[in-house]
């Protein structure tokens, strides 16, 4: 779809309330055409269920196809010849044939940092494993993704990742959709050799939208690169080195960007989570519906998550022609308009329970006001 094709949908739906975002997908499809395409399945009640096994930053098959006219080279991955576009990284070559390479810092839309070292693979005649996200492919290169050297290297990297990571999974909002959880189960060990005290880091105040628990930070720098390369503002940075490294604003201030909520989606752990949605529901309790944002003139693809009978959060869906995988803070947090949070009846706590009372009772139960003046 072209960018202009997506303007018809919000114009046709602008007169409706935000609740139209959770309508049946079949009513939206004629208006938005292919812009609503997403890995969804239709349930018996006609609602669309989003495939939750795919993270939102997962690339689709079209991104793995080589560009027209690009020069191709052949590499050998785990004994199988693979034709890949010249200049591609080893990680991209592995993904093109369906081999999942673990990673934390790498993201398809950000610059390559190569600082987590989780994507290590073995190359023939190389004395040590290399970072597949930053190492380019070469003709005839032989790559091994599951050799004993690779398994040992990944287990060692994971051990360092968990050395200072707190055991917050039961109380972490990222639990159930956390990259560190999944990869620790797959590549980590069942015991720890780290007996010293874990690192303690002060939480940063990034404003009313992003909640921080910086002891969980693994220094992947995704949020830093997003703020500089996508949002276009130097609002986050890294201070210190090694074990003393911290991510935050250089000056104590909130994030001054209309896209600050995207750092919550980018964070592979629970260091950055949504403050308005804190402790709202667990990830496996959400019922997801693919939809289109009616508050944005471009019609970004979104995913509406509901739980406990109400809309809990809005997240982006992949749409290369419109929003890629980013949405504005207005799109993300306008869901708050569906809730009634105004106190219109006085409440008085009786036996530990707030009960509605008359204004007279509330004023009499309150603290005495200031006395008469002199």
CSV table of C-alpha atoms in Angstrom, one decimal:
chain,number,residue,atom,x,y,z
A,1,UNK,CA,0.0,0.0,0.0
A,2,UNK,CA,1.0,3.6,-0.6
A,3,UNK,CA,1.0,6.3,2.0
A,4,UNK,CA,-1.9,8.1,0.4
A,5,UNK,CA,-4.1,5.0,0.5
A,6,UNK,CA,-4.1,5.2,4.3
A,7,UNK,CA,-5.8,8.6,4.6
A,8,UNK,CA,-9.2,7.3,3.6
A,9,UNK,CA,-9.6,5.1,6.7
A,10,UNK,CA,-9.2,7.8,9.5
A,11,UNK,CA,-11.4,10.2,7.5
A,12,UNK,CA,-14.2,7.7,7.3
A,13,UNK,CA,-13.9,6.8,10.9
A,14,UNK,CA,-13.1,10.2,12.4
A,15,UNK,CA,-16.6,10.8,13.7
A,16,UNK,CA,-16.6,7.6,15.8
A,17,UNK,CA,-15.1,7.3,19.2
A,18,UNK,CA,-11.8,5.5,20.1
A,19,UNK,CA,-13.8,2.4,20.7
A,20,UNK,CA,-13.9,1.9,16.9
A,21,UNK,CA,-10.3,0.7,17.3
A,22,UNK,CA,-11.5,-2.5,18.8
A,23,UNK,CA,-14.2,-3.2,16.2
A,24,UNK,CA,-14.2,-6.3,14.1
A,25,UNK,CA,-11.3,-6.3,11.7
A,26,UNK,CA,-13.7,-7.2,8.9
A,27,UNK,CA,-15.4,-3.8,9.1
A,28,UNK,CA,-12.0,-2.0,8.8
A,29,UNK,CA,-10.5,-4.1,6.0
A,30,UNK,CA,-12.4,-2.5,3.1
A,31,UNK,CA,-11.4,1.0,4.2
A,32,UNK,CA,-7.7,0.4,4.7
A,33,UNK,CA,-7.0,-2.3,2.2
A,34,UNK,CA,-3.6,-4.0,2.5
A,35,UNK,CA,-2.6,-1.7,5.3
A,36,UNK,CA,-4.3,-3.9,7.8
A,37,UNK,CA,-2.2,-7.0,6.8
A,38,UNK,CA,-0.7,-8.6,9.8
A,39,UNK,CA,-0.1,-12.1,11.3
A,40,UNK,CA,-3.7,-12.5,12.6
A,41,UNK,CA,-6.2,-15.3,12.8
A,42,UNK,CA,-10.0,-14.8,13.0
A,43,UNK,CA,-11.8,-16.3,16.0
A,44,UNK,CA,-15.3,-17.7,16.0
A,45,UNK,CA,-16.7,-14.4,17.2
A,46,UNK,CA,-15.3,-12.6,14.2
A,47,UNK,CA,-12.5,-10.8,16.1
A,48,UNK,CA,-8.9,-10.9,15.0
A,49,UNK,CA,-6.4,-12.6,17.3
A,50,UNK,CA,-2.8,-11.3,16.8
A,51,UNK,CA,-0.1,-13.9,16.7
A,52,UNK,CA,1.7,-13.3,20.0
A,53,UNK,CA,4.6,-15.6,19.3
A,54,UNK,CA,6.2,-13.0,17.1
A,55,UNK,CA,7.8,-10.0,18.8
A,56,UNK,CA,6.7,-6.6,17.3
A,57,UNK,CA,10.3,-6.0,16.1
A,58,UNK,CA,10.4,-9.2,14.1
A,59,UNK,CA,11.0,-8.6,10.4
A,60,UNK,CA,8.5,-9.9,7.9
A,61,UNK,CA,9.5,-12.1,4.9
A,62,UNK,CA,9.6,-9.2,2.5
A,63,UNK,CA,12.5,-7.7,4.4
A,64,UNK,CA,14.5,-10.9,4.0
A,65,UNK,CA,14.3,-10.8,0.2
A,66,UNK,CA,17.3,-9.3,-1.6
A,67,UNK,CA,16.9,-6.1,-3.5
A,68,UNK,CA,16.3,-6.2,-7.2
A,69,UNK,CA,19.6,-6.1,-9.1
A,70,UNK,CA,21.7,-6.7,-6.0
A,71,UNK,CA,24.9,-8.8,-6.4
A,72,UNK,CA,24.6,-12.2,-4.6
A,73,UNK,CA,27.2,-14.3,-3.0
A,74,UNK,CA,27.1,-17.9,-1.7
A,75,UNK,CA,27.9,-18.8,1.9
A,76,UNK,CA,27.7,-22.1,3.8
A,77,UNK,CA,25.5,-22.1,6.9
A,78,UNK,CA,25.6,-25.3,9.0
A,79,UNK,CA,26.5,-27.3,5.9
A,80,UNK,CA,23.8,-25.7,3.6
A,81,UNK,CA,24.7,-23.4,0.7
A,82,UNK,CA,22.8,-20.1,0.9
A,83,UNK,CA,22.7,-17.2,-1.6
A,84,UNK,CA,22.7,-13.9,0.2
A,85,UNK,CA,23.0,-10.3,-0.9
A,86,UNK,CA,26.6,-9.1,-0.9
A,87,UNK,CA,27.4,-6.9,2.1
A,88,UNK,CA,24.8,-8.6,4.4
A,89,UNK,CA,25.8,-9.5,7.9
A,90,UNK,CA,26.0,-13.1,9.1
A,91,UNK,CA,23.0,-12.6,11.2
A,92,UNK,CA,20.9,-11.5,8.2
A,93,UNK,CA,22.2,-14.5,6.2
A,94,UNK,CA,21.1,-16.8,9.0
A,95,UNK,CA,17.6,-15.2,9.2
A,96,UNK,CA,17.1,-15.6,5.5
A,97,UNK,CA,17.1,-19.4,5.9
A,98,UNK,CA,15.0,-19.4,9.1
A,99,UNK,CA,17.9,-19.8,11.6
A,100,UNK,CA,17.2,-17.8,14.7
A,101,UNK,CA,20.2,-16.2,16.2
A,102,UNK,CA,19.8,-14.8,19.7
A,103,UNK,CA,20.4,-11.1,20.2
A,104,UNK,CA,19.7,-8.2,22.5
A,105,UNK,CA,21.3,-5.1,21.1
A,106,UNK,CA,20.7,-5.7,17.4
A,107,UNK,CA,17.6,-4.1,15.8
A,108,UNK,CA,16.9,-4.0,12.1
A,109,UNK,CA,16.0,-0.3,12.1
A,110,UNK,CA,18.9,0.9,14.3
A,111,UNK,CA,22.6,1.2,13.8
A,112,UNK,CA,24.7,-1.8,14.7
A,113,UNK,CA,26.2,-1.6,18.2
A,114,UNK,CA,27.6,-5.1,18.8
A,115,UNK,CA,27.8,-4.7,22.5
A,116,UNK,CA,25.7,-7.6,23.9
A,117,UNK,CA,27.7,-10.4,22.2
A,118,UNK,CA,24.8,-12.8,22.4
A,119,UNK,CA,24.8,-13.4,18.6
A,120,UNK,CA,28.1,-15.1,18.5
A,121,UNK,CA,28.7,-17.7,15.8
A,122,UNK,CA,31.7,-19.8,14.6
A,123,UNK,CA,33.5,-19.2,11.3
A,124,UNK,CA,35.8,-21.8,9.8
A,125,UNK,CA,39.4,-21.2,10.6
A,126,UNK,CA,38.6,-18.4,13.1
A,127,UNK,CA,40.2,-18.9,16.5
A,128,UNK,CA,37.2,-17.5,18.4
A,129,UNK,CA,33.5,-16.8,17.7
A,130,UNK,CA,32.5,-13.6,16.1
A,131,UNK,CA,29.5,-11.2,16.6
A,132,UNK,CA,27.2,-12.1,13.7
A,133,UNK,CA,25.3,-8.8,13.7
A,134,UNK,CA,28.5,-6.8,12.9
A,135,UNK,CA,30.5,-9.3,10.8
A,136,UNK,CA,29.9,-9.1,7.0
A,137,UNK,CA,29.6,-12.2,4.9
A,138,UNK,CA,32.2,-13.1,2.3
A,139,UNK,CA,32.0,-15.6,-0.7
A,140,UNK,CA,32.5,-19.2,0.4
A,141,UNK,CA,32.4,-18.4,4.1
A,142,UNK,CA,31.5,-21.4,6.3
A,143,UNK,CA,29.3,-20.5,9.3
A,144,UNK,CA,28.3,-22.7,12.2
A,145,UNK,CA,25.5,-21.6,14.5
A,146,UNK,CA,25.2,-24.6,16.8
A,147,UNK,CA,28.7,-25.9,17.3
A,148,UNK,CA,30.0,-26.6,20.9
A,149,UNK,CA,32.1,-23.4,20.7
A,150,UNK,CA,29.0,-21.4,20.0
A,151,UNK,CA,26.9,-23.0,22.7
A,152,UNK,CA,29.7,-22.5,25.3
A,153,UNK,CA,30.2,-18.9,24.3
A,154,UNK,CA,26.5,-18.1,24.5
A,155,UNK,CA,26.2,-19.7,27.9
A,156,UNK,CA,29.1,-17.6,29.1
A,157,UNK,CA,27.6,-14.4,27.7
A,158,UNK,CA,24.2,-15.2,29.4
A,159,UNK,CA,26.0,-15.8,32.7
A,160,UNK,CA,27.5,-12.3,32.6
A,161,UNK,CA,24.1,-10.9,31.6
A,162,UNK,CA,22.5,-12.5,34.7
A,163,UNK,CA,25.3,-11.7,37.1
A,164,UNK,CA,23.8,-8.3,38.0
A,165,UNK,CA,20.2,-8.9,36.9
A,166,UNK,CA,17.7,-9.0,39.7
A,167,UNK,CA,15.2,-11.9,40.1
A,168,UNK,CA,12.2,-9.6,39.5
A,169,UNK,CA,10.4,-11.8,37.0
A,170,UNK,CA,7.3,-12.4,39.3
A,171,UNK,CA,6.8,-8.6,39.7
A,172,UNK,CA,8.1,-7.4,36.4
A,173,UNK,CA,5.6,-6.1,33.8
A,174,UNK,CA,7.8,-7.5,31.0
A,175,UNK,CA,7.4,-11.0,32.4
A,176,UNK,CA,6.1,-13.4,29.8
A,177,UNK,CA,7.3,-11.3,26.8
A,178,UNK,CA,10.9,-10.7,27.9
A,179,UNK,CA,13.7,-11.5,25.6
A,180,UNK,CA,16.1,-12.2,28.5
A,181,UNK,CA,13.6,-14.7,30.0
A,182,UNK,CA,13.3,-16.6,26.8
A,183,UNK,CA,17.0,-16.7,26.0
A,184,UNK,CA,18.0,-17.5,29.5
A,185,UNK,CA,15.8,-20.6,29.4
A,186,UNK,CA,17.2,-21.6,26.0
A,187,UNK,CA,20.9,-20.7,26.3
A,188,UNK,CA,21.6,-20.2,30.0
A,189,UNK,CA,22.5,-22.5,32.8
A,190,UNK,CA,20.4,-23.8,35.7
A,191,UNK,CA,22.8,-22.4,38.4
A,192,UNK,CA,24.8,-19.3,39.1
A,193,UNK,CA,28.5,-19.0,40.2
A,194,UNK,CA,28.1,-15.3,41.1
A,195,UNK,CA,28.0,-15.0,44.9
A,196,UNK,CA,28.9,-11.3,45.3
A,197,UNK,CA,26.3,-8.5,45.8
A,198,UNK,CA,24.6,-7.4,42.7
A,199,UNK,CA,24.9,-4.0,41.2
A,200,UNK,CA,22.5,-1.3,42.4
A,201,UNK,CA,21.5,1.5,40.2
A,202,UNK,CA,19.2,4.5,41.0
A,203,UNK,CA,16.1,4.7,38.9
A,204,UNK,CA,15.7,7.6,36.5
A,205,UNK,CA,12.7,9.9,36.3
A,206,UNK,CA,11.9,10.0,32.6
A,207,UNK,CA,8.5,11.5,32.9
A,208,UNK,CA,4.9,10.3,33.3
A,209,UNK,CA,5.0,7.7,30.5
A,210,UNK,CA,8.1,5.6,30.9
A,211,UNK,CA,8.8,3.7,34.2
A,212,UNK,CA,12.4,2.8,34.9
A,213,UNK,CA,13.9,0.0,37.0
A,214,UNK,CA,17.5,0.5,36.0
A,215,UNK,CA,18.9,-2.5,38.0
A,216,UNK,CA,17.3,-4.6,35.2
A,217,UNK,CA,19.2,-2.7,32.4
A,218,UNK,CA,21.6,-4.9,30.3
A,219,UNK,CA,23.1,-1.9,28.5
A,220,UNK,CA,21.9,-2.9,25.0
A,221,UNK,CA,21.6,0.8,24.1
A,222,UNK,CA,18.6,0.3,21.9
A,223,UNK,CA,16.8,3.2,23.6
A,224,UNK,CA,19.9,5.5,23.1
A,225,UNK,CA,20.1,4.7,19.4
A,226,UNK,CA,16.4,5.1,18.9
A,227,UNK,CA,16.4,8.6,20.5
A,228,UNK,CA,19.2,9.7,18.3
A,229,UNK,CA,18.5,8.0,15.0
A,230,UNK,CA,14.7,7.8,14.9
A,231,UNK,CA,13.2,10.3,17.3
A,232,UNK,CA,15.9,12.8,16.3
A,233,UNK,CA,16.6,14.1,19.8
A,234,UNK,CA,19.6,13.3,22.1
A,235,UNK,CA,17.4,12.6,25.1
A,236,UNK,CA,19.2,9.4,26.3
A,237,UNK,CA,22.8,8.5,26.6
A,238,UNK,CA,25.3,6.2,28.4
A,239,UNK,CA,27.4,7.4,31.3
A,240,UNK,CA,30.3,5.5,32.8
A,241,UNK,CA,32.1,2.3,31.7
A,242,UNK,CA,31.9,-1.4,32.4
A,243,UNK,CA,30.0,-2.3,35.5
A,244,UNK,CA,29.5,1.4,36.4
A,245,UNK,CA,27.8,2.2,33.1
A,246,UNK,CA,24.3,3.7,33.4
A,247,UNK,CA,21.6,4.7,30.8
A,248,UNK,CA,19.7,7.9,31.4
A,249,UNK,CA,19.4,11.6,30.6
A,250,UNK,CA,22.5,13.7,31.1
A,251,UNK,CA,20.4,16.3,32.9
A,252,UNK,CA,17.6,15.4,35.3
A,253,UNK,CA,14.6,15.9,33.0
A,254,UNK,CA,11.7,14.0,31.3
A,255,UNK,CA,11.9,12.6,27.8
A,256,UNK,CA,11.0,15.5,25.4
A,257,UNK,CA,9.8,13.5,22.5
A,258,UNK,CA,6.4,12.6,21.0
A,259,UNK,CA,7.7,9.1,20.3
A,260,UNK,CA,9.2,8.3,23.8
A,261,UNK,CA,6.8,5.4,24.3
A,262,UNK,CA,8.6,3.4,21.6
A,263,UNK,CA,11.6,2.8,24.0
A,264,UNK,CA,9.2,0.6,26.0
A,265,UNK,CA,8.7,-1.7,23.0
A,266,UNK,CA,12.4,-1.7,22.2
A,267,UNK,CA,13.7,-2.6,25.6
A,268,UNK,CA,14.4,-6.3,25.6
A,269,UNK,CA,14.1,-6.5,29.4
A,270,UNK,CA,11.9,-4.8,32.1
A,271,UNK,CA,14.2,-1.8,32.6
A,272,UNK,CA,11.8,0.5,30.6
A,273,UNK,CA,8.1,-0.2,31.0
A,274,UNK,CA,4.9,1.7,30.5
A,275,UNK,CA,4.1,3.8,33.6
A,276,UNK,CA,0.4,4.3,32.9
A,277,UNK,CA,-0.1,0.6,32.4
A,278,UNK,CA,2.0,-0.5,35.4
A,279,UNK,CA,0.7,-3.7,37.0
A,280,UNK,CA,-2.4,-3.6,34.8
A,281,UNK,CA,-2.3,-7.2,33.6
A,282,UNK,CA,0.1,-9.9,32.8
A,283,UNK,CA,1.2,-10.4,29.2
A,284,UNK,CA,-0.5,-13.8,28.9
A,285,UNK,CA,-3.8,-12.3,30.0
A,286,UNK,CA,-4.1,-9.9,27.1
A,287,UNK,CA,-6.5,-10.5,24.2
A,288,UNK,CA,-5.1,-8.8,21.2
A,289,UNK,CA,-6.9,-7.3,18.2
A,290,UNK,CA,-5.3,-5.9,15.0
A,291,UNK,CA,-6.6,-2.5,14.1
A,292,UNK,CA,-5.8,0.9,12.6
A,293,UNK,CA,-5.3,4.1,14.6
A,294,UNK,CA,-8.1,6.6,13.8
A,295,UNK,CA,-6.4,9.5,15.6
A,296,UNK,CA,-3.5,9.7,13.2
A,297,UNK,CA,-4.0,11.0,9.6
A,298,UNK,CA,-1.6,8.4,8.3
A,299,UNK,CA,-3.5,5.4,9.8
A,300,UNK,CA,-0.7,3.5,11.5
A,301,UNK,CA,-1.2,-0.2,12.1
A,302,UNK,CA,-1.7,-0.9,15.8
A,303,UNK,CA,-2.5,-3.8,18.1
A,304,UNK,CA,-5.1,-3.3,20.8
A,305,UNK,CA,-4.7,-5.4,23.9
A,306,UNK,CA,-7.7,-5.9,26.2
A,307,UNK,CA,-7.9,-7.6,29.6
A,308,UNK,CA,-10.5,-7.7,32.4
A,309,UNK,CA,-13.1,-6.3,30.1
A,310,UNK,CA,-11.3,-3.1,29.1
A,311,UNK,CA,-8.7,-1.8,26.7
A,312,UNK,CA,-5.3,-1.9,28.6
A,313,UNK,CA,-2.7,-0.8,26.0
A,314,UNK,CA,-2.0,0.0,22.4
A,315,UNK,CA,1.1,-1.2,20.6
A,316,UNK,CA,2.4,-0.8,17.0
A,317,UNK,CA,2.1,-3.4,14.3
A,318,UNK,CA,4.6,-3.8,11.5
A,319,UNK,CA,3.6,-1.8,8.4
A,320,UNK,CA,6.5,-0.9,6.1
A,321,UNK,CA,4.5,1.6,4.0
A,322,UNK,CA,3.1,3.7,6.8
A,323,UNK,CA,4.5,3.6,10.3
A,324,UNK,CA,7.2,0.8,10.0
A,325,UNK,CA,6.9,-0.2,13.7
A,326,UNK,CA,6.7,3.1,15.5
A,327,UNK,CA,3.7,5.0,16.9
A,328,UNK,CA,3.3,8.3,18.6
A,329,UNK,CA,2.6,8.8,22.3
A,330,UNK,CA,-0.8,10.2,21.4
A,331,UNK,CA,-1.7,6.9,19.6
A,332,UNK,CA,-0.3,4.8,22.4
A,333,UNK,CA,-1.9,6.5,25.4
A,334,UNK,CA,-5.1,7.9,24.0
A,335,UNK,CA,-6.7,4.7,25.3
A,336,UNK,CA,-6.9,6.5,28.7
A,337,UNK,CA,-9.8,8.4,27.3
A,338,UNK,CA,-12.0,5.3,27.5
A,339,UNK,CA,-11.8,5.3,31.3
A,340,UNK,CA,-13.7,7.2,33.9
A,341,UNK,CA,-11.3,8.4,36.5
A,342,UNK,CA,-13.1,11.6,37.8
A,343,UNK,CA,-14.2,11.6,41.4
A,344,UNK,CA,-17.9,12.8,41.2
A,345,UNK,CA,-19.2,11.4,44.5
A,346,UNK,CA,-17.6,11.9,47.9
A,347,UNK,CA,-16.2,8.6,49.4
A,348,UNK,CA,-15.5,7.8,53.0
A,349,UNK,CA,-13.6,4.8,54.2
A,350,UNK,CA,-15.6,2.6,56.5
A,351,UNK,CA,-14.1,-0.7,57.8
A,352,UNK,CA,-11.4,-0.5,55.2
A,353,UNK,CA,-13.8,0.0,52.2
A,354,UNK,CA,-14.5,3.3,50.4
A,355,UNK,CA,-18.3,3.9,50.4
A,356,UNK,CA,-20.2,6.8,48.8
A,357,UNK,CA,-21.6,9.3,51.3
A,358,UNK,CA,-23.2,12.7,51.3
A,359,UNK,CA,-21.2,15.9,51.0
A,360,UNK,CA,-22.3,16.8,54.6
A,361,UNK,CA,-20.9,13.6,56.0
A,362,UNK,CA,-17.7,14.0,54.0
A,363,UNK,CA,-17.1,17.5,55.2
A,364,UNK,CA,-17.8,16.6,58.8
A,365,UNK,CA,-15.4,13.7,58.7
A,366,UNK,CA,-12.6,15.7,57.2
A,367,UNK,CA,-10.1,17.7,59.1
A,368,UNK,CA,-11.2,21.1,60.6
A,369,UNK,CA,-10.7,24.1,58.4
A,370,UNK,CA,-8.8,27.2,59.4
A,371,UNK,CA,-10.2,29.2,62.2
A,372,UNK,CA,-11.6,32.7,61.9
A,373,UNK,CA,-9.2,35.4,61.1
A,374,UNK,CA,-8.0,38.0,63.6
